[in-house]
């Protein structure tokens, strides 16, 4: 429940490490970063991404929230 409250804040970003199907529980999230690993390298990459030092790339191969389109960035 605390995550859902956090997602109501302006500029909130949900970061998912691992299984993208967890997004089914957070379809209200406006901004999402999904990684398939949870290790020091992906955590550093997320920091670089959020600080603007790394450009997002890739495409989520699943659509956990059917009413929400996925941005390919």
Tab-separated table of C-alpha atoms in Angstrom:
chain	number	residue	atom	x	y	z
A	1	UNK	CA	0.000	0.000	0.000
A	2	UNK	CA	2.856	2.418	0.700
A	3	UNK	CA	4.141	1.980	-2.859
A	4	UNK	CA	0.722	2.921	-4.237
A	5	UNK	CA	0.756	6.045	-2.053
A	6	UNK	CA	4.224	6.917	-3.344
A	7	UNK	CA	3.039	6.572	-6.946
A	8	UNK	CA	0.506	9.354	-6.316
A	9	UNK	CA	3.333	11.850	-5.774
A	10	UNK	CA	4.403	14.105	-8.653
A	11	UNK	CA	7.373	12.757	-10.626
A	12	UNK	CA	7.234	9.317	-8.953
A	13	UNK	CA	9.096	6.588	-10.824
A	14	UNK	CA	8.516	2.890	-10.226
A	15	UNK	CA	11.642	0.768	-10.650
A	16	UNK	CA	11.095	-2.969	-11.042
A	17	UNK	CA	14.035	-5.343	-10.694
A	18	UNK	CA	13.158	-8.749	-12.072
A	19	UNK	CA	9.756	-9.970	-13.197
A	20	UNK	CA	7.851	-7.358	-15.259
A	21	UNK	CA	4.528	-9.021	-14.445
A	22	UNK	CA	4.693	-7.326	-11.036
A	23	UNK	CA	3.507	-4.239	-12.958
A	24	UNK	CA	0.000	-5.745	-12.946
A	25	UNK	CA	-0.248	-4.516	-9.373
A	26	UNK	CA	0.857	-0.985	-10.263
A	27	UNK	CA	-0.963	-0.037	-13.462
A	28	UNK	CA	-1.468	3.483	-12.112
A	29	UNK	CA	2.283	4.189	-12.334
A	30	UNK	CA	3.022	6.979	-14.805
A	31	UNK	CA	6.754	6.294	-15.108
A	32	UNK	CA	8.319	2.849	-14.939
A	33	UNK	CA	11.823	1.439	-15.331
A	34	UNK	CA	12.037	-2.348	-15.664
A	35	UNK	CA	15.233	-4.378	-15.427
A	36	UNK	CA	15.535	-8.143	-15.576
A	37	UNK	CA	18.395	-8.393	-13.113
A	38	UNK	CA	18.848	-7.271	-9.535
A	39	UNK	CA	22.550	-6.795	-9.019
A	40	UNK	CA	25.024	-3.962	-8.514
A	41	UNK	CA	25.449	-3.423	-12.275
A	42	UNK	CA	21.745	-2.936	-12.978
A	43	UNK	CA	21.341	-0.729	-9.915
A	44	UNK	CA	24.170	1.497	-11.148
A	45	UNK	CA	22.608	1.536	-14.610
A	46	UNK	CA	19.272	2.677	-13.146
A	47	UNK	CA	21.054	5.503	-11.314
A	48	UNK	CA	22.752	6.508	-14.585
A	49	UNK	CA	19.429	6.328	-16.410
A	50	UNK	CA	17.564	8.434	-13.855
A	51	UNK	CA	20.375	11.004	-13.728
A	52	UNK	CA	20.390	11.372	-17.511
A	53	UNK	CA	23.770	9.748	-18.109
A	54	UNK	CA	22.281	6.727	-19.877
A	55	UNK	CA	19.642	6.687	-22.577
A	56	UNK	CA	16.770	4.230	-22.074
A	57	UNK	CA	16.536	1.475	-24.641
A	58	UNK	CA	14.784	-1.776	-25.211
A	59	UNK	CA	11.175	-2.809	-25.339
A	60	UNK	CA	9.153	-4.584	-22.718
A	61	UNK	CA	8.101	-7.877	-24.341
A	62	UNK	CA	4.940	-8.159	-22.246
A	63	UNK	CA	1.909	-5.938	-21.646
A	64	UNK	CA	1.022	-6.408	-17.969
A	65	UNK	CA	-1.515	-3.545	-17.951
A	66	UNK	CA	-3.763	-3.955	-20.956
A	67	UNK	CA	-5.192	-0.444	-20.748
A	68	UNK	CA	-1.753	1.211	-20.671
A	69	UNK	CA	0.479	1.494	-23.732
A	70	UNK	CA	4.202	0.922	-23.333
A	71	UNK	CA	6.648	3.584	-24.464
A	72	UNK	CA	9.514	2.018	-26.399
A	73	UNK	CA	12.159	4.378	-24.962
